[in-house]
């Protein structure tokens, strides 16, 4: 498979990033160390190039009809300038993808999807488009920069007249920043605050440079996908392909809060039944009590060594200095404070189920 490059690929290489294939793209995984970059975002400000993400424009009088059908959440509740997290259920009870829906007007929406699923999502949405809503894949036209951390707002405010403090979480505005018109969105995948900037690729390098000039006083740094993963895991955010997939239901994955049965959508009846009756397994968070680091694919077992589930995401959490993970377990072991064990290289390491997120 051909590996694509994001528009700022050469810049990342010049900055000394370790580049690696990810979701079909050559992406910066780290510039210094995952821990240093992680703590930079938690304590100050860092910039991720996440231009590998997919973006679809949905327009026309039936745009909302299509979105309501494919989305588990209720997009009719959105006002102009609001965004919403959702998932797209498939016909088998699993998840096509998780996504963010942005409402510009009553007949103009932007869907932001995962990089690894761009073609799959496009084909799925197209197959469900019985209203013939206008669809446009604008993924290759945009650069997406995530400026994250407590000093993100101070950095970006230097570059715009838009009052960034008025953009609430999961809201957005179209405005001029660094002399360039763009979408400024108070979203992100780190749990440390900040903004995501949707920029035309022609303006991306200019905007990147201006952001780093503005953030110099806060020791701003470029951040790779390694730290993005540990940051999201500390906040208990699901990663598609690990914690959610074509074979996991939104109810099993704890996404009942974005699964609204006030309207009809793909496979709603099956998911409603799951919500009412419960599921045999559920996604949990756990902290390792003993020395050890959980990793994806490791078995989760009970005190007797019987398999009860599997780790879907795991790491040594830089902000907590302990091993943490997420995974699916049978219902009997899903309650907070339940004792479970992670099989790490042949040893059973004691762990405890905890309520998400790991980091408040």
GROMACS .gro file of N, CA, C and O in nm, residues 212-321:
model
  440
  212UNK      N    1   0.447   2.884   1.659
  212UNK     CA    2   0.569   2.857   1.737
  212UNK      C    3   0.637   2.986   1.780
  212UNK      O    4   0.699   2.990   1.887
  213UNK      N    5   0.627   3.092   1.703
  213UNK     CA    6   0.677   3.223   1.748
  213UNK      C    7   0.597   3.270   1.868
  213UNK      O    8   0.654   3.316   1.969
  214UNK      N    9   0.464   3.258   1.860
  214UNK     CA   10   0.377   3.305   1.968
  214UNK      C   11   0.394   3.222   2.095
  214UNK      O   12   0.377   3.272   2.206
  215UNK      N   13   0.428   3.093   2.079
  215UNK     CA   14   0.437   3.005   2.195
  215UNK      C   15   0.577   2.991   2.253
  215UNK      O   16   0.597   2.917   2.350
  216UNK      N   17   0.671   3.066   2.197
  216UNK     CA   18   0.811   3.054   2.242
  216UNK      C   19   0.824   3.082   2.392
  216UNK      O   20   0.899   3.016   2.464
  217UNK      N   21   0.747   3.181   2.439
  217UNK     CA   22   0.754   3.218   2.581
  217UNK      C   23   0.706   3.105   2.673
  217UNK      O   24   0.738   3.103   2.792
  218UNK      N   25   0.630   3.010   2.617
  218UNK     CA   26   0.576   2.900   2.697
  218UNK      C   27   0.649   2.769   2.668
  218UNK      O   28   0.602   2.662   2.709
  219UNK      N   29   0.763   2.779   2.600
  219UNK     CA   30   0.842   2.660   2.566
  219UNK      C   31   0.759   2.560   2.486
  219UNK      O   32   0.758   2.440   2.513
  220UNK      N   33   0.690   2.610   2.385
  220UNK     CA   34   0.606   2.528   2.299
  220UNK      C   35   0.691   2.425   2.225
  220UNK      O   36   0.807   2.450   2.192
  221UNK      N   37   0.633   2.306   2.202
  221UNK     CA   38   0.706   2.200   2.133
  221UNK      C   39   0.614   2.127   2.035
  221UNK      O   40   0.493   2.119   2.057
  222UNK      N   41   0.673   2.072   1.927
  222UNK     CA   42   0.595   1.982   1.841
  222UNK      C   43   0.577   1.849   1.912
  222UNK      O   44   0.668   1.803   1.984
  223UNK      N   45   0.461   1.787   1.895
  223UNK     CA   46   0.428   1.665   1.968
  223UNK      C   47   0.388   1.556   1.868
  223UNK      O   48   0.315   1.581   1.773
  224UNK      N   49   0.436   1.432   1.894
  224UNK     CA   50   0.408   1.321   1.805
  224UNK      C   51   0.294   1.233   1.850
  224UNK      O   52   0.232   1.255   1.955
  225UNK      N   53   0.267   1.131   1.770
  225UNK     CA   54   0.155   1.042   1.797
  225UNK      C   55   0.175   0.957   1.921
  225UNK      O   56   0.077   0.912   1.982
  226UNK      N   57   0.300   0.935   1.962
  226UNK     CA   58   0.325   0.857   2.083
  226UNK      C   59   0.263   0.922   2.205
  226UNK      O   60   0.192   0.858   2.283
  227UNK      N   61   0.289   1.052   2.222
  227UNK     CA   62   0.232   1.125   2.335
  227UNK      C   63   0.082   1.143   2.320
  227UNK      O   64   0.008   1.144   2.419
  228UNK      N   65   0.035   1.156   2.198
  228UNK     CA   66  -0.110   1.167   2.175
  228UNK      C   67  -0.181   1.045   2.231
  228UNK      O   68  -0.289   1.054   2.290
  229UNK      N   69  -0.118   0.929   2.216
  229UNK     CA   70  -0.179   0.806   2.265
  229UNK      C   71  -0.181   0.799   2.417
  229UNK      O   72  -0.281   0.761   2.477
  230UNK      N   73  -0.071   0.836   2.483
  230UNK     CA   74  -0.069   0.831   2.630
  230UNK      C   75  -0.160   0.938   2.690
  230UNK      O   76  -0.222   0.916   2.794
  231UNK      N   77  -0.167   1.053   2.625
  231UNK     CA   78  -0.254   1.160   2.673
  231UNK      C   79  -0.401   1.117   2.669
  231UNK      O   80  -0.476   1.135   2.765
  232UNK      N   81  -0.442   1.059   2.556
  232UNK     CA   82  -0.583   1.020   2.543
  232UNK      C   83  -0.617   0.905   2.637
  232UNK      O   84  -0.728   0.897   2.690
  233UNK      N   85  -0.520   0.815   2.658
  233UNK     CA   86  -0.547   0.700   2.744
  233UNK      C   87  -0.565   0.744   2.889
  233UNK      O   88  -0.653   0.691   2.960
  234UNK      N   89  -0.486   0.839   2.937
  234UNK     CA   90  -0.504   0.889   3.073
  234UNK      C   91  -0.644   0.947   3.095
  234UNK      O   92  -0.696   0.945   3.206
  235UNK      N   93  -0.705   0.996   2.988
  235UNK     CA   94  -0.840   1.053   2.999
  235UNK      C   95  -0.949   0.951   2.965
  235UNK      O   96  -1.068   0.984   2.965
  236UNK      N   97  -0.909   0.829   2.935
  236UNK     CA   98  -1.007   0.724   2.907
  236UNK      C   99  -1.076   0.739   2.774
  236UNK      O  100  -1.188   0.687   2.755
  237UNK      N  101  -1.014   0.807   2.678
  237UNK     CA  102  -1.073   0.824   2.546
  237UNK      C  103  -1.046   0.699   2.461
  237UNK      O  104  -0.932   0.650   2.456
  238UNK      N  105  -1.148   0.651   2.393
  238UNK     CA  106  -1.133   0.533   2.310
  238UNK      C  107  -1.052   0.563   2.183
  238UNK      O  108  -1.061   0.672   2.127
  239UNK      N  109  -0.977   0.463   2.139
  239UNK     CA  110  -0.903   0.471   2.013
  239UNK      C  111  -0.962   0.367   1.920
  239UNK      O  112  -0.968   0.248   1.954
  240UNK      N  113  -1.005   0.411   1.801
  240UNK     CA  114  -1.062   0.318   1.706
  240UNK      C  115  -0.954   0.220   1.659
  240UNK      O  116  -0.841   0.259   1.629
  241UNK      N  117  -0.992   0.093   1.652
  241UNK     CA  118  -0.897  -0.011   1.616
  241UNK      C  119  -0.840  -0.081   1.738
  241UNK      O  120  -0.791  -0.194   1.729
  242UNK      N  121  -0.843  -0.014   1.853
  242UNK     CA  122  -0.802  -0.073   1.980
  242UNK      C  123  -0.924  -0.099   2.068
  242UNK      O  124  -0.963  -0.212   2.091
  243UNK      N  125  -0.983   0.008   2.118
  243UNK     CA  126  -1.090  -0.001   2.217
  243UNK      C  127  -1.229  -0.012   2.155
  243UNK      O  128  -1.322  -0.058   2.221
  244UNK      N  129  -1.243   0.034   2.034
  244UNK     CA  130  -1.369   0.020   1.960
  244UNK      C  131  -1.336  -0.025   1.818
  244UNK      O  132  -1.228   0.006   1.765
  245UNK      N  133  -1.431  -0.098   1.757
  245UNK     CA  134  -1.405  -0.154   1.625
  245UNK      C  135  -1.536  -0.198   1.561
  245UNK      O  136  -1.644  -0.178   1.618
  246UNK      N  137  -1.524  -0.264   1.447
  246UNK     CA  138  -1.641  -0.318   1.377
  246UNK      C  139  -1.714  -0.424   1.459
  246UNK      O  140  -1.828  -0.458   1.428
  247UNK      N  141  -1.648  -0.478   1.561
  247UNK     CA  142  -1.708  -0.588   1.638
  247UNK      C  143  -1.739  -0.550   1.782
  247UNK      O  144  -1.775  -0.637   1.863
  248UNK      N  145  -1.724  -0.423   1.818
  248UNK     CA  146  -1.761  -0.378   1.954
  248UNK      C  147  -1.881  -0.285   1.943
  248UNK      O  148  -1.885  -0.199   1.855
  249UNK      N  149  -1.977  -0.302   2.030
  249UNK     CA  150  -2.095  -0.215   2.024
  249UNK      C  151  -2.072  -0.089   2.109
  249UNK      O  152  -1.993  -0.092   2.205
  250UNK      N  153  -2.141   0.019   2.077
  250UNK     CA  154  -2.129   0.141   2.159
  250UNK      C  155  -2.167   0.117   2.305
  250UNK      O  156  -2.109   0.179   2.395
  251UNK      N  157  -2.260   0.026   2.329
  251UNK     CA  158  -2.305   0.000   2.466
  251UNK      C  159  -2.195  -0.072   2.543
  251UNK      O  160  -2.163  -0.037   2.657
  252UNK      N  161  -2.134  -0.173   2.483
  252UNK     CA  162  -2.021  -0.243   2.547
  252UNK      C  163  -1.907  -0.147   2.577
  252UNK      O  164  -1.838  -0.160   2.679
  253UNK      N  165  -1.886  -0.051   2.487
  253UNK     CA  166  -1.771   0.039   2.497
  253UNK      C  167  -1.797   0.159   2.588
  253UNK      O  168  -1.713   0.249   2.597
  254UNK      N  169  -1.910   0.161   2.657
  254UNK     CA  170  -1.940   0.272   2.746
  254UNK      C  171  -1.978   0.399   2.674
  254UNK      O  172  -1.967   0.509   2.728
  255UNK      N  173  -2.025   0.384   2.549
  255UNK     CA  174  -2.064   0.501   2.469
  255UNK      C  175  -2.215   0.517   2.463
  255UNK      O  176  -2.269   0.575   2.369
  256UNK      N  177  -2.283   0.466   2.566
  256UNK     CA  178  -2.427   0.487   2.574
  256UNK      C  179  -2.464   0.634   2.580
  256UNK      O  180  -2.572   0.674   2.536
  257UNK      N  181  -2.373   0.717   2.631
  257UNK     CA  182  -2.400   0.861   2.643
  257UNK      C  183  -2.404   0.931   2.508
  257UNK      O  184  -2.455   1.044   2.499
  258UNK      N  185  -2.352   0.868   2.403
  258UNK     CA  186  -2.365   0.926   2.268
  258UNK      C  187  -2.453   0.837   2.180
  258UNK      O  188  -2.446   0.843   2.058
  259UNK      N  189  -2.535   0.755   2.245
  259UNK     CA  190  -2.627   0.667   2.172
  259UNK      C  191  -2.768   0.703   2.216
  259UNK      O  192  -2.812   0.663   2.323
  260UNK      N  193  -2.837   0.783   2.135
  260UNK     CA  194  -2.965   0.842   2.172
  260UNK      C  195  -3.080   0.774   2.098
  260UNK      O  196  -3.084   0.773   1.974
  261UNK      N  197  -3.171   0.719   2.175
  261UNK     CA  198  -3.283   0.646   2.115
  261UNK      C  199  -3.408   0.733   2.100
  261UNK      O  200  -3.519   0.683   2.091
  262UNK      N  201  -3.387   0.863   2.093
  262UNK     CA  202  -3.496   0.959   2.068
  262UNK      C  203  -3.524   0.972   1.919
  262UNK      O  204  -3.613   1.046   1.879
  263UNK      N  205  -3.446   0.900   1.836
  263UNK     CA  206  -3.464   0.904   1.691
  263UNK      C  207  -3.419   0.769   1.635
  263UNK      O  208  -3.361   0.687   1.707
  264UNK      N  209  -3.447   0.746   1.507
  264UNK     CA  210  -3.408   0.620   1.445
  264UNK      C  211  -3.270   0.635   1.382
  264UNK      O  212  -3.234   0.742   1.333
  265UNK      N  213  -3.192   0.528   1.388
  265UNK     CA  214  -3.060   0.528   1.323
  265UNK      C  215  -3.022   0.383   1.295
  265UNK      O  216  -3.092   0.289   1.335
  266UNK      N  217  -2.914   0.364   1.225
  266UNK     CA  218  -2.870   0.230   1.186
  266UNK      C  219  -2.860   0.138   1.308
  266UNK      O  220  -2.790   0.169   1.404
  267UNK      N  221  -2.933   0.027   1.302
  267UNK     CA  222  -2.926  -0.078   1.404
  267UNK      C  223  -2.970  -0.033   1.543
  267UNK      O  224  -2.925  -0.087   1.645
  268UNK      N  225  -3.056   0.067   1.548
  268UNK     CA  226  -3.098   0.123   1.677
  268UNK      C  227  -3.167   0.019   1.766
  268UNK      O  228  -3.146   0.017   1.888
  269UNK      N  229  -3.249  -0.069   1.706
  269UNK     CA  230  -3.326  -0.164   1.787
  269UNK      C  231  -3.235  -0.259   1.863
  269UNK      O  232  -3.255  -0.286   1.981
  270UNK      N  233  -3.131  -0.309   1.795
  270UNK     CA  234  -3.039  -0.402   1.862
  270UNK      C  235  -2.966  -0.332   1.976
  270UNK      O  236  -2.951  -0.388   2.085
  271UNK      N  237  -2.922  -0.210   1.952
  271UNK     CA  238  -2.847  -0.138   2.055
  271UNK      C  239  -2.937  -0.099   2.172
  271UNK      O  240  -2.894  -0.101   2.287
  272UNK      N  241  -3.062  -0.068   2.141
  272UNK     CA  242  -3.157  -0.035   2.249
  272UNK      C  243  -3.179  -0.157   2.337
  272UNK      O  244  -3.185  -0.147   2.461
  273UNK      N  245  -3.188  -0.274   2.275
  273UNK     CA  246  -3.205  -0.398   2.351
  273UNK      C  247  -3.083  -0.424   2.440
  273UNK      O  248  -3.097  -0.465   2.556
  274UNK      N  249  -2.964  -0.397   2.387
  274UNK     CA  250  -2.842  -0.413   2.467
  274UNK      C  251  -2.843  -0.319   2.588
  274UNK      O  252  -2.803  -0.358   2.699
  275UNK      N  253  -2.887  -0.198   2.565
  275UNK     CA  254  -2.888  -0.100   2.675
  275UNK      C  255  -2.985  -0.144   2.784
  275UNK      O  256  -2.958  -0.127   2.904
  276UNK      N  257  -3.097  -0.199   2.743
  276UNK     CA  258  -3.199  -0.241   2.840
  276UNK      C  259  -3.162  -0.369   2.912
  276UNK      O  260  -3.183  -0.383   3.033
  277UNK      N  261  -3.105  -0.466   2.839
  277UNK     CA  262  -3.076  -0.597   2.896
  277UNK      C  263  -2.934  -0.612   2.949
  277UNK      O  264  -2.903  -0.704   3.025
  278UNK      N  265  -2.846  -0.522   2.905
  278UNK     CA  266  -2.706  -0.533   2.942
  278UNK      C  267  -2.628  -0.618   2.843
  278UNK      O  268  -2.686  -0.684   2.756
  279UNK      N  269  -2.498  -0.616   2.855
  279UNK     CA  270  -2.411  -0.691   2.764
  279UNK      C  271  -2.326  -0.790   2.844
  279UNK      O  272  -2.307  -0.773   2.964
  280UNK      N  273  -2.276  -0.892   2.776
  280UNK     CA  274  -2.196  -0.994   2.845
  280UNK      C  275  -2.059  -0.943   2.884
  280UNK      O  276  -1.998  -0.992   2.979
  281UNK      N  277  -2.008  -0.848   2.810
  281UNK     CA  278  -1.877  -0.791   2.841
  281UNK      C  279  -1.887  -0.639   2.836
  281UNK      O  280  -1.980  -0.583   2.778
  282UNK      N  281  -1.789  -0.573   2.895
  282UNK     CA  282  -1.790  -0.427   2.896
  282UNK      C  283  -1.647  -0.374   2.900
  282UNK      O  284  -1.556  -0.443   2.949
  283UNK      N  285  -1.629  -0.254   2.850
  283UNK     CA  286  -1.498  -0.191   2.849
  283UNK      C  287  -1.471  -0.128   2.986
  283UNK      O  288  -1.554  -0.051   3.035
  284UNK      N  289  -1.358  -0.160   3.044
  284UNK     CA  290  -1.323  -0.107   3.176
  284UNK      C  291  -1.186  -0.040   3.171
  284UNK      O  292  -1.107  -0.062   3.080
  285UNK      N  293  -1.161   0.043   3.271
  285UNK     CA  294  -1.028   0.096   3.294
  285UNK      C  295  -0.970   0.028   3.416
  285UNK      O  296  -1.043  -0.009   3.509
  286UNK      N  297  -0.838   0.008   3.416
  286UNK     CA  298  -0.776  -0.054   3.532
  286UNK      C  299  -0.637   0.006   3.555
  286UNK      O  300  -0.572   0.054   3.463
  287UNK      N  301  -0.596   0.004   3.682
  287UNK     CA  302  -0.462   0.048   3.720
  287UNK      C  303  -0.386  -0.073   3.774
  287UNK      O  304  -0.441  -0.154   3.849
  288UNK      N  305  -0.261  -0.083   3.734
  288UNK     CA  306  -0.176  -0.194   3.780
  288UNK      C  307  -0.130  -0.163   3.923
  288UNK      O  308  -0.079  -0.055   3.951
  289UNK      N  309  -0.148  -0.258   4.012
  289UNK     CA  310  -0.111  -0.242   4.152
  289UNK      C  311   0.035  -0.279   4.174
  289UNK      O  312   0.106  -0.218   4.254
  290UNK      N  313   0.080  -0.379   4.102
  290UNK     CA  314   0.218  -0.425   4.114
  290UNK      C  315   0.301  -0.371   3.997
  290UNK      O  316   0.250  -0.301   3.910
  291UNK      N  317   0.429  -0.402   3.998
  291UNK     CA  318   0.517  -0.353   3.893
  291UNK      C  319   0.488  -0.423   3.761
  291UNK      O  320   0.485  -0.547   3.755
  292UNK      N  321   0.466  -0.344   3.656
  292UNK     CA  322   0.438  -0.402   3.525
  292UNK      C  323   0.362  -0.303   3.437
  292UNK      O  324   0.294  -0.213   3.488
  293UNK      N  325   0.376  -0.320   3.307
  293UNK     CA  326   0.310  -0.230   3.212
  293UNK      C  327   0.219  -0.313   3.122
  293UNK      O  328   0.266  -0.401   3.050
  294UNK      N  329   0.089  -0.285   3.125
  294UNK     CA  330  -0.002  -0.359   3.038
  294UNK      C  331   0.011  -0.311   2.893
  294UNK      O  332   0.035  -0.193   2.868
  295UNK      N  333  -0.006  -0.402   2.800
  295UNK     CA  334  -0.001  -0.368   2.657
  295UNK      C  335  -0.119  -0.433   2.585
  295UNK      O  336  -0.174  -0.533   2.631
  296UNK      N  337  -0.152  -0.374   2.472
  296UNK     CA  338  -0.262  -0.426   2.392
  296UNK      C  339  -0.241  -0.575   2.360
  296UNK      O  340  -0.130  -0.616   2.324
  297UNK      N  341  -0.347  -0.653   2.377
  297UNK     CA  342  -0.341  -0.796   2.346
  297UNK      C  343  -0.310  -0.884   2.465
  297UNK      O  344  -0.327  -1.007   2.456
  298UNK      N  345  -0.263  -0.825   2.576
  298UNK     CA  346  -0.236  -0.907   2.694
  298UNK      C  347  -0.368  -0.960   2.751
  298UNK      O  348  -0.470  -0.889   2.751
  299UNK      N  349  -0.365  -1.082   2.805
  299UNK     CA  350  -0.485  -1.140   2.865
  299UNK      C  351  -0.512  -1.077   3.001
  299UNK      O  352  -0.419  -1.045   3.077
  300UNK      N  353  -0.640  -1.063   3.032
  300UNK     CA  354  -0.685  -1.028   3.167
  300UNK      C  355  -0.744  -1.154   3.228
  300UNK      O  356  -0.823  -1.223   3.164
  301UNK      N  357  -0.703  -1.185   3.352
  301UNK     CA  358  -0.746  -1.310   3.416
  301UNK      C  359  -0.795  -1.282   3.557
  301UNK      O  360  -0.769  -1.174   3.614
  302UNK      N  361  -0.864  -1.380   3.615
  302UNK     CA  362  -0.906  -1.369   3.755
  302UNK      C  363  -0.801  -1.431   3.846
  302UNK      O  364  -0.696  -1.477   3.799
  303UNK      N  365  -0.830  -1.434   3.975
  303UNK     CA  366  -0.732  -1.483   4.073
  303UNK      C  367  -0.694  -1.629   4.049
  303UNK      O  368  -0.583  -1.671   4.083
  304UNK      N  369  -0.785  -1.703   3.986
  304UNK     CA  370  -0.755  -1.842   3.958
  304UNK      C  371  -0.685  -1.865   3.825
  304UNK      O  372  -0.657  -1.979   3.789
  305UNK      N  373  -0.658  -1.757   3.754
  305UNK     CA  374  -0.589  -1.768   3.625
  305UNK      C  375  -0.681  -1.786   3.507
  305UNK      O  376  -0.633  -1.800   3.393
  306UNK      N  377  -0.812  -1.786   3.530
  306UNK     CA  378  -0.908  -1.801   3.420
  306UNK      C  379  -0.921  -1.672   3.340
  306UNK      O  380  -0.931  -1.563   3.399
  307UNK      N  381  -0.920  -1.684   3.209
  307UNK     CA  382  -0.928  -1.564   3.125
  307UNK      C  383  -1.064  -1.498   3.138
  307UNK      O  384  -1.168  -1.563   3.125
  308UNK      N  385  -1.063  -1.366   3.162
  308UNK     CA  386  -1.188  -1.291   3.174
  308UNK      C  387  -1.196  -1.177   3.071
  308UNK      O  388  -1.299  -1.110   3.060
  309UNK      N  389  -1.088  -1.157   2.997
  309UNK     CA  390  -1.090  -1.049   2.898
  309UNK      C  391  -0.953  -1.025   2.838
  309UNK      O  392  -0.862  -1.108   2.850
  310UNK      N  393  -0.939  -0.908   2.777
  310UNK     CA  394  -0.814  -0.876   2.706
  310UNK      C  395  -0.789  -0.725   2.710
  310UNK      O  396  -0.884  -0.646   2.702
  311UNK      N  397  -0.664  -0.688   2.721
  311UNK     CA  398  -0.625  -0.547   2.719
  311UNK      C  399  -0.640  -0.492   2.576
  311UNK      O  400  -0.596  -0.555   2.480
  312UNK      N  401  -0.705  -0.375   2.563
  312UNK     CA  402  -0.717  -0.310   2.432
  312UNK      C  403  -0.620  -0.193   2.419
  312UNK      O  404  -0.575  -0.161   2.309
  313UNK      N  405  -0.589  -0.128   2.530
  313UNK     CA  406  -0.489  -0.020   2.533
  313UNK      C  407  -0.419  -0.024   2.667
  313UNK      O  408  -0.482  -0.048   2.770
  314UNK      N  409  -0.287   0.000   2.667
  314UNK     CA  410  -0.215   0.001   2.793
  314UNK      C  411  -0.085   0.078   2.782
  314UNK      O  412  -0.026   0.086   2.674
  315UNK      N  413  -0.041   0.136   2.894
  315UNK     CA  414   0.082   0.214   2.893
  315UNK      C  415   0.128   0.241   3.036
  315UNK      O  416   0.054   0.216   3.132
  316UNK      N  417   0.249   0.295   3.048
  316UNK     CA  418   0.294   0.354   3.173
  316UNK      C  419   0.255   0.500   3.165
  316UNK      O  420   0.307   0.574   3.081
  317UNK      N  421   0.161   0.543   3.248
  317UNK     CA  422   0.105   0.678   3.237
  317UNK      C  423   0.205   0.782   3.289
  317UNK      O  424   0.237   0.781   3.408
  318UNK      N  425   0.252   0.872   3.203
  318UNK     CA  426   0.353   0.970   3.245
  318UNK      C  427   0.306   1.064   3.356
  318UNK      O  428   0.385   1.105   3.440
  319UNK      N  429   0.177   1.100   3.357
  319UNK     CA  430   0.127   1.192   3.460
  319UNK      C  431   0.101   1.124   3.592
  319UNK      O  432   0.091   1.189   3.696
  320UNK      N  433   0.089   0.992   3.591
  320UNK     CA  434   0.051   0.917   3.710
  320UNK      C  435   0.162   0.826   3.762
  320UNK      O  436   0.155   0.778   3.875
  321UNK      N  437   0.261   0.801   3.676
  321UNK     CA  438   0.372   0.710   3.710
  321UNK      C  439   0.324   0.573   3.754
  321UNK      O  440   0.372   0.515   3.853
   0.00000   0.00000   0.00000
